[in-house]
Short mmCIF file of C-alpha atoms and ligand atoms in Angstrom, two decimals:
data_model
loop_
_atom_site.label_atom_id
_atom_site.label_comp_id
_atom_site.label_asym_id
_atom_site.label_seq_id
_atom_site.Cartn_x
_atom_site.Cartn_y
_atom_site.Cartn_z
CA UNK Q 1 125.12 5.37 113.89
CA UNK Q 2 124.95 7.60 110.89
CA UNK Q 3 125.01 7.66 107.09
CA UNK Q 4 127.78 9.61 105.81
CA UNK Q 5 126.32 12.90 104.46
CA UNK Q 6 126.33 12.89 100.48
CA UNK Q 7 128.99 15.38 98.75
CA UNK Q 8 128.60 16.81 95.54
CA UNK Q 9 130.35 15.48 94.13
CA UNK Q 10 128.51 12.07 95.64
CA UNK Q 11 125.57 12.80 94.51
CA UNK Q 12 126.97 14.18 91.21
CA UNK Q 13 128.61 11.23 90.63
CA UNK Q 14 125.54 8.95 90.47
CA UNK Q 15 123.31 11.20 88.75
CA UNK Q 16 126.32 11.20 85.93
CA UNK Q 17 126.14 7.33 85.82
CA UNK Q 18 122.53 7.37 85.82
CA UNK Q 19 121.84 11.22 83.73
CA UNK Q 20 124.88 11.50 81.39
CA UNK Q 21 123.24 10.55 78.31
CA UNK Q 22 120.19 12.94 78.65
CA UNK Q 23 120.93 16.56 81.17
CA UNK Q 24 123.44 18.38 80.48
CA UNK Q 25 126.90 18.25 83.13
CA UNK Q 26 126.47 21.28 84.12
CA UNK Q 27 123.38 21.33 84.67
CA UNK Q 28 123.62 17.84 86.99
CA UNK Q 29 126.98 19.67 88.30
CA UNK Q 30 124.01 22.73 89.55
CA UNK Q 31 121.17 19.96 90.44
CA UNK Q 32 123.81 18.36 92.80
CA UNK Q 33 124.85 21.04 94.60
CA UNK Q 34 121.56 21.90 95.58
CA UNK Q 35 120.78 18.22 96.51
CA UNK Q 36 124.43 18.29 98.53
CA UNK Q 37 122.45 21.15 100.38
CA UNK Q 38 119.47 19.39 100.92
CA UNK Q 39 120.95 15.94 102.48
CA UNK Q 40 122.79 18.64 105.60
CA UNK Q 41 119.64 20.39 106.06
CA UNK Q 42 117.52 16.72 105.95
CA UNK Q 43 120.07 15.79 108.34
CA UNK Q 44 119.88 18.79 110.72
CA UNK Q 45 115.34 19.50 110.00
CA UNK Q 46 115.22 15.41 110.95
CA UNK Q 47 113.19 15.66 107.77
CA UNK Q 48 112.86 13.33 104.44
CA UNK Q 49 112.11 13.06 100.75
CA UNK Q 50 109.14 12.17 99.21
CA UNK Q 51 109.63 12.05 95.55
CA UNK Q 52 106.74 10.98 92.69
CA UNK Q 53 108.41 8.68 89.73
CA UNK Q 54 107.24 11.65 87.59
CA UNK Q 55 109.59 13.91 88.84
CA UNK Q 56 112.23 15.06 86.47
CA UNK Q 57 114.76 13.14 86.08
CA UNK Q 58 117.77 14.90 87.66
CA UNK Q 59 115.55 15.22 91.04
CA UNK Q 60 113.80 11.63 90.49
CA UNK Q 61 118.03 10.34 91.12
CA UNK Q 62 118.74 12.34 93.94
CA UNK Q 63 117.04 13.69 96.98
CA UNK Q 64 114.32 11.88 97.53
CA UNK Q 65 114.54 8.86 100.56
CA UNK Q 66 111.08 7.28 98.83
CA UNK Q 67 109.86 7.81 95.39
CA UNK Q 68 106.81 5.36 94.60
CA UNK Q 69 102.99 6.60 92.61
CA UNK Q 70 100.53 7.51 94.99
CA UNK Q 71 100.06 4.64 97.26
CA UNK Q 72 103.38 3.19 98.13
CA UNK Q 73 104.34 7.37 99.26
CA UNK Q 74 101.50 7.29 101.07
CA UNK Q 75 102.37 3.90 103.31
CA UNK Q 76 105.61 5.93 103.59
CA UNK Q 77 103.92 8.84 104.21
CA UNK Q 78 101.80 7.40 106.86
CA UNK Q 79 103.87 5.50 108.94
CA UNK Q 80 107.35 8.24 108.73
CA UNK Q 81 109.31 9.36 111.76
CA UNK Q 82 110.65 12.19 110.49
CA UNK Q 83 109.53 15.94 112.02
CA UNK Q 84 109.90 16.86 108.14
CA UNK Q 85 107.46 15.79 104.76
CA UNK Q 86 109.00 17.84 102.22
CA UNK Q 87 106.83 16.11 99.20
CA UNK Q 88 107.87 16.60 95.76
CA UNK Q 89 104.56 15.80 94.09
CA UNK Q 90 101.46 17.75 94.00
CA UNK Q 91 99.07 19.30 96.24
CA UNK Q 92 96.73 16.31 96.58
CA UNK Q 93 99.59 13.51 97.66
CA UNK Q 94 100.40 16.30 99.70
CA UNK Q 95 97.61 17.09 101.58
CA UNK Q 96 96.71 12.93 101.86
CA UNK Q 97 100.24 12.83 103.76
CA UNK Q 98 99.25 15.72 106.24
CA UNK Q 99 96.05 13.68 106.79
CA UNK Q 100 97.66 9.99 107.15
CA UNK Q 101 100.16 11.37 109.13
CA UNK Q 102 98.60 15.37 110.57
CA UNK Q 103 101.66 15.63 113.84
CA UNK Q 104 104.98 15.86 111.53
CA UNK Q 105 105.06 19.10 108.88
CA UNK Q 106 104.63 18.65 105.45
CA UNK Q 107 106.22 21.15 102.49
CA UNK Q 108 105.14 21.06 99.35
CA UNK Q 109 108.04 23.07 97.01
CA UNK Q 110 105.83 25.41 95.14
CA UNK Q 111 101.99 26.38 95.91
CA UNK Q 112 101.40 26.21 92.34
CA UNK Q 113 101.35 22.01 92.09
CA UNK Q 114 98.50 21.45 90.94
CA UNK Q 115 96.00 18.93 88.96
CA UNK Q 116 93.43 18.81 86.65
CA UNK Q 117 91.84 15.67 88.32
CA UNK Q 118 91.77 17.41 91.76
CA UNK Q 119 89.59 20.54 90.15
CA UNK Q 120 87.26 18.69 88.40
CA UNK Q 121 84.77 17.88 91.54
CA UNK Q 122 83.65 19.94 94.61
CA UNK Q 123 81.81 18.59 98.83
CA UNK Q 124 79.16 19.97 96.75
CA UNK Q 125 78.80 17.68 94.43
CA UNK Q 126 80.03 14.77 96.66
CA UNK Q 127 77.28 15.78 98.45
CA UNK Q 128 75.01 16.23 96.10
CA UNK Q 129 75.25 12.69 95.22
CA UNK Q 130 75.07 10.99 98.18
CA UNK Q 131 71.62 12.47 97.89
CA UNK Q 132 70.54 11.35 94.63
CA UNK Q 133 71.75 8.19 94.90
CA UNK Q 134 70.88 7.44 98.82
CA UNK Q 135 73.51 3.78 100.09
CA UNK Q 136 75.41 3.93 97.75
CA UNK Q 137 78.88 3.89 98.89
CA UNK Q 138 81.34 6.46 97.17
CA UNK Q 139 85.11 6.06 96.57
CA UNK Q 140 87.23 8.32 95.71
CA UNK Q 141 90.23 8.49 93.48
CA UNK Q 142 93.65 10.17 95.99
CA UNK Q 143 93.37 12.98 93.22
CA UNK Q 144 91.08 14.92 95.10
CA UNK Q 145 91.31 17.79 97.47
CA UNK Q 146 91.32 16.35 101.47
CA UNK Q 147 87.43 18.04 102.28
CA UNK Q 148 86.23 15.69 98.74
CA UNK Q 149 87.78 12.77 100.56
CA UNK Q 150 86.44 14.21 103.65
CA UNK Q 151 82.34 13.51 101.75
CA UNK Q 152 83.91 9.64 100.80
CA UNK Q 153 83.25 6.51 102.24
CA UNK Q 154 86.61 4.53 100.48
CA UNK Q 155 89.93 6.68 98.77
CA UNK Q 156 91.81 4.30 95.91
CA UNK Q 157 94.91 4.79 94.24
CA UNK Q 158 95.41 4.02 90.06
CA UNK Q 159 97.32 1.07 91.59
CA UNK Q 160 94.41 -0.72 94.07
CA UNK Q 161 91.56 0.45 91.81
CA UNK Q 162 89.73 -2.24 91.29
CA UNK Q 163 90.16 -3.90 94.22
CA UNK Q 164 88.92 -1.46 96.51
CA UNK Q 165 85.42 -1.87 94.28
CA UNK Q 166 85.70 -6.03 94.52
CA UNK Q 167 86.33 -4.44 98.38
CA UNK Q 168 83.05 -3.51 98.89
CA UNK Q 169 80.75 -5.78 97.35
CA UNK Q 170 77.70 -3.52 96.40
CA UNK Q 171 75.35 -3.37 93.43
CA UNK Q 172 76.46 -0.30 93.24
CA UNK Q 173 79.09 2.13 93.26
CA UNK Q 174 80.10 5.88 92.31
CA UNK Q 175 82.67 6.19 91.84
CA UNK Q 176 84.60 9.61 91.69
CA UNK Q 177 86.06 11.77 89.47
CA UNK Q 178 87.99 10.23 87.15
CA UNK Q 179 85.81 9.50 83.85
CA UNK Q 180 88.20 6.75 81.59
CA UNK Q 181 89.84 5.67 85.21
CA UNK Q 182 86.01 5.10 85.96
CA UNK Q 183 85.12 3.44 82.90
CA UNK Q 184 88.47 0.90 82.87
CA UNK Q 185 87.59 -0.30 86.25
CA UNK Q 186 83.90 -1.01 85.51
CA UNK Q 187 85.20 -2.97 82.31
CA UNK Q 188 88.12 -4.92 84.70
CA UNK Q 189 84.63 -5.65 86.85
CA UNK Q 190 82.21 -5.88 84.74
CA UNK Q 191 80.18 -2.93 86.10
CA UNK Q 192 78.38 -0.90 83.38
CA UNK Q 193 78.26 3.01 84.31
CA UNK Q 194 76.44 5.84 83.62
CA UNK Q 195 77.02 9.90 84.25
CA UNK Q 196 74.89 12.17 86.04
CA UNK Q 197 73.40 14.35 84.71
CA UNK Q 198 74.76 17.31 86.93
CA UNK Q 199 78.52 15.84 85.71
CA UNK Q 200 80.50 18.59 84.41
CA UNK Q 201 81.51 18.99 79.93
CA UNK Q 202 83.14 15.97 77.97
CA UNK Q 203 79.65 15.13 75.89
CA UNK Q 204 76.04 13.76 76.23
CA UNK Q 205 75.44 12.30 79.76
CA UNK Q 206 72.97 9.80 80.64
CA UNK Q 207 70.74 10.82 83.88
CA UNK Q 208 69.18 7.36 84.21
CA UNK Q 209 69.00 6.24 87.95
CA UNK Q 210 67.01 3.05 87.52
CA UNK Q 211 67.74 0.96 85.55
CA UNK Q 212 71.06 -1.81 85.41
CA UNK Q 213 72.74 1.14 86.41
CA UNK Q 214 75.93 -0.45 88.50
CA UNK Q 215 79.01 2.00 88.56
CA UNK Q 216 78.06 5.81 88.28
CA UNK Q 217 81.11 7.99 87.39
CA UNK Q 218 81.96 11.85 87.09
CA UNK Q 219 83.59 13.58 84.11
CA UNK Q 220 86.77 15.51 86.01
CA UNK Q 221 89.96 13.99 83.09
CA UNK Q 222 93.74 14.30 83.43
CA UNK Q 223 94.61 16.95 80.73
CA UNK Q 224 97.63 14.86 80.55
CA UNK Q 225 96.27 11.17 80.08
CA UNK Q 226 93.34 12.54 77.45
CA UNK Q 227 95.81 13.99 75.25
CA UNK Q 228 96.71 10.32 73.79
CA UNK Q 229 95.03 8.58 71.47
CA UNK Q 230 94.50 5.56 69.76
CA UNK Q 231 95.37 6.46 66.31
CA UNK Q 232 98.93 7.56 67.40
CA UNK Q 233 100.09 3.38 69.45
CA UNK Q 234 98.91 2.16 65.14
CA UNK Q 235 101.17 4.86 63.92
CA UNK Q 236 103.55 3.85 66.55
CA UNK Q 237 103.25 0.19 66.21
CA UNK Q 238 103.10 0.33 61.68
CA UNK Q 239 106.48 1.89 62.61
CA UNK Q 240 108.16 -0.48 65.13
CA UNK Q 241 106.91 -3.35 64.87
CA UNK Q 242 108.08 -4.90 68.28
CA UNK Q 243 107.08 -2.30 71.14
CA UNK Q 244 105.91 -2.79 73.87
CA UNK Q 245 102.75 0.44 75.37
CA UNK Q 246 102.60 0.76 78.02
CA UNK Q 247 99.44 2.81 79.26
CA UNK Q 248 98.17 4.80 82.90
CA UNK Q 249 94.34 4.38 83.09
CA UNK Q 250 94.18 7.42 83.32
CA UNK Q 251 93.76 7.34 79.47
CA UNK Q 252 90.75 6.46 77.61
CA UNK Q 253 89.96 2.78 77.95
CA UNK Q 254 90.42 2.64 73.82
CA UNK Q 255 94.19 3.34 74.43
CA UNK Q 256 93.53 1.48 76.95
CA UNK Q 257 91.73 -1.78 75.35
CA UNK Q 258 94.81 -1.00 72.60
CA UNK Q 259 98.06 -0.88 75.26
CA UNK Q 260 99.96 -4.46 75.92
CA UNK Q 261 100.15 -3.20 79.63
CA UNK Q 262 98.38 -1.07 82.07
CA UNK Q 263 98.97 -0.02 85.72
CA UNK Q 264 100.04 2.46 88.24
CA UNK Q 265 102.93 4.22 88.21
CA UNK Q 266 105.23 1.81 89.87
CA UNK Q 267 102.96 -0.88 87.66
CA UNK Q 268 104.47 0.21 84.65
CA UNK Q 269 108.90 0.60 85.88
CA UNK Q 270 107.89 -3.04 87.24
CA UNK Q 271 106.80 -4.22 84.32
CA UNK Q 272 109.78 -2.17 81.93
CA UNK Q 273 112.28 -3.64 84.52
CA UNK Q 274 110.73 -7.31 84.23
CA UNK Q 275 111.06 -6.95 79.87
CA UNK Q 276 114.50 -5.51 79.68
CA UNK Q 277 115.80 -5.12 76.88
CA UNK Q 278 112.25 -4.27 74.73
CA UNK Q 279 111.80 -0.92 73.14
CA UNK Q 280 108.80 0.54 74.74
CA UNK Q 281 106.01 3.43 74.60
CA UNK Q 282 104.74 4.46 77.24
CA UNK Q 283 102.11 7.05 77.42
CA UNK Q 284 102.07 8.23 80.53
CA UNK Q 285 104.11 12.12 81.84
CA UNK Q 286 106.96 11.81 80.05
CA UNK Q 287 110.03 11.97 82.22
CA UNK Q 288 108.98 9.09 83.98
CA UNK Q 289 110.36 6.66 81.01
CA UNK Q 290 114.13 8.54 81.49
CA UNK Q 291 113.62 7.83 85.14
CA UNK Q 292 113.00 3.89 84.72
CA UNK Q 293 116.05 3.65 82.46
CA UNK Q 294 118.25 3.98 85.46
CA UNK Q 295 117.10 0.19 87.26
CA UNK Q 296 116.46 -0.82 82.83
CA UNK Q 297 119.41 0.67 80.36
CA UNK Q 298 119.09 -2.00 78.14
CA UNK Q 299 115.04 -1.33 77.64
CA UNK Q 300 114.17 1.53 74.57
CA UNK Q 301 112.23 4.34 74.74
CA UNK Q 302 110.37 5.81 72.52
CA UNK Q 303 110.05 9.46 73.65
CA UNK Q 304 106.52 11.43 73.62
CA UNK Q 305 107.56 14.46 75.12
CA UNK Q 306 105.69 17.68 74.68
CA UNK Q 307 103.31 15.77 76.88
CA UNK Q 308 103.85 16.61 80.34
CA UNK Q 309 102.11 17.37 83.71
CA UNK Q 310 102.27 20.93 84.16
CA UNK Q 311 101.77 20.09 88.04
CA UNK Q 312 104.66 17.81 88.44
CA UNK Q 313 106.69 20.19 86.56
CA UNK Q 314 107.14 22.70 89.27
CA UNK Q 315 108.52 20.92 91.03
CA UNK Q 316 111.92 21.15 91.09
CA UNK Q 317 115.39 20.52 93.52
CA UNK Q 318 116.15 24.25 93.84
CA UNK Q 319 112.11 24.52 95.35
CA UNK Q 320 113.19 22.21 97.21
CA UNK Q 321 115.87 23.25 99.11
CA UNK Q 322 114.31 27.13 99.25
CA UNK Q 323 111.64 23.76 100.31
CA UNK Q 324 113.32 23.02 103.69
CA UNK Q 325 115.66 26.73 104.00
CA UNK Q 326 112.41 28.81 104.29
CA UNK Q 327 109.82 25.94 106.26
CA UNK Q 328 107.57 26.31 102.52
CA UNK Q 329 104.63 25.37 101.69
CA UNK Q 330 103.07 24.06 104.51
CA UNK Q 331 100.26 21.95 103.75
CA UNK Q 332 97.34 21.77 106.53
CA UNK Q 333 93.81 20.64 106.73
CA UNK Q 334 91.44 21.44 108.79
CA UNK Q 335 91.29 19.23 111.33
CA UNK Q 336 87.37 18.26 111.79
CA UNK Q 337 88.40 17.79 107.47
CA UNK Q 338 91.49 15.74 108.28
CA UNK Q 339 89.14 13.78 110.00
CA UNK Q 340 86.77 11.91 108.31
CA UNK Q 341 89.39 11.92 105.29
CA UNK Q 342 92.08 9.73 107.26
CA UNK Q 343 88.63 7.47 108.14
CA UNK Q 344 88.74 7.04 103.39
CA UNK Q 345 92.31 6.84 103.17
CA UNK Q 346 92.74 4.05 105.84
CA UNK Q 347 89.91 2.11 104.99
CA UNK Q 348 92.28 2.02 101.40
CA UNK Q 349 95.00 1.21 103.01
CA UNK Q 350 94.42 -1.39 104.71
CA UNK Q 351 93.40 -3.24 100.88
CA UNK Q 352 96.41 -4.65 99.16
CA UNK Q 353 99.90 -3.46 99.35
CA UNK Q 354 102.84 -2.11 97.43
CA UNK Q 355 105.70 -1.89 99.03
CA UNK Q 356 107.54 1.48 98.94
CA UNK Q 357 111.27 2.16 96.57
CA UNK Q 358 113.97 3.19 97.58
P1 13P R 401 100.30 6.68 90.29
O1 13P R 401 99.22 6.67 92.07
O2 13P R 401 100.27 5.55 89.21
O3 13P R 401 101.68 7.38 90.86
O4 13P R 401 99.77 7.83 89.22
C1 13P R 401 98.83 9.57 89.84
C2 13P R 401 99.18 10.29 88.80
O5 13P R 401 99.35 11.18 89.50
C3 13P R 401 98.83 9.72 88.37
O6 13P R 401 98.46 11.14 86.37
FE1 SF4 R 402 97.16 15.18 87.86
FE2 SF4 R 402 97.09 14.99 85.64
FE3 SF4 R 402 98.64 15.32 86.40
FE4 SF4 R 402 98.28 13.02 88.09
S1 SF4 R 402 99.46 13.86 85.13
S2 SF4 R 402 99.46 15.27 89.09
S3 SF4 R 402 96.43 13.41 87.06
S4 SF4 R 402 97.22 16.44 85.51
#
């Protein structure tokens, strides 16, 4: 038997319970009306909505059937039997859903939801690196487009990057394209990292291709996480001595080292839930701090709300409604690229596991 459809009133009541202190009531009512229409369309069209942990609070707490980090949502996308997957996240995430489950229609509510890391590298860059370092396995962060994934040997997310690198059992590894994630993984796995001369931007490069090099990185950065610095952490700690500082591994190694904990977006949520009652500074997209409060209401959040991901912020409840009404924006991946990218993503999914939060 199917569950009863959620009405606008029921959705409003839930939103109000979680967000009354954060979002004005008039806005919650408006969001609840749109969310109720989405519920009808989901039922009519056999659609599911996946919501990344960075979605703004009124979306995060209303329409997703599953919420989670990149790894968790990939796992859901791979196994769903819905006909339509609406991905409330950024484009590389929606593409990954299509790569894993190509017979489904995958929609993204905004055509503008990109990612600075995904933009930082091309498929040709990866081919050049393979030619430069023949035989060295290539790990590509999931924050890349399908044609880049198609050129690599295995993908990883922030939740399994160390496990993926260790699974290769290789002396040398090429790790693309996030400079900071690569440095953080290199530190955790005890590898010495260099950056090839061709890697873009961000200061002097080291081009040594011999010596005891164990990890070869790229100069991509997340435009959000690169904004955090140790000076700010020290200042917050001097003002609030008992604060727990959490950082995403896309932050610089200095920031990660100055934090009490670093992990994927879901790993940070779990950490707060386990330490509820404490004060937290969470160095990641700022919506997440508000989203966590529903499951850890005793936690106290210090906010840096000027730091938002402009790409994630493109996704709204209203645009999700339009996506379902108009079947837009359809995410497609050319089949020859998809088949090769699938091998890298599927190989990653065989490693480690974290379950989705529904
Ligand atoms: P997670 O996989 O940890 O959710 O991270 C995705 C992301 O884009 C972080 O900026
Ligand atoms: Fe990309 Fe950074 Fe936004 Fe994540 S937060 S989607 S890595 S730009």
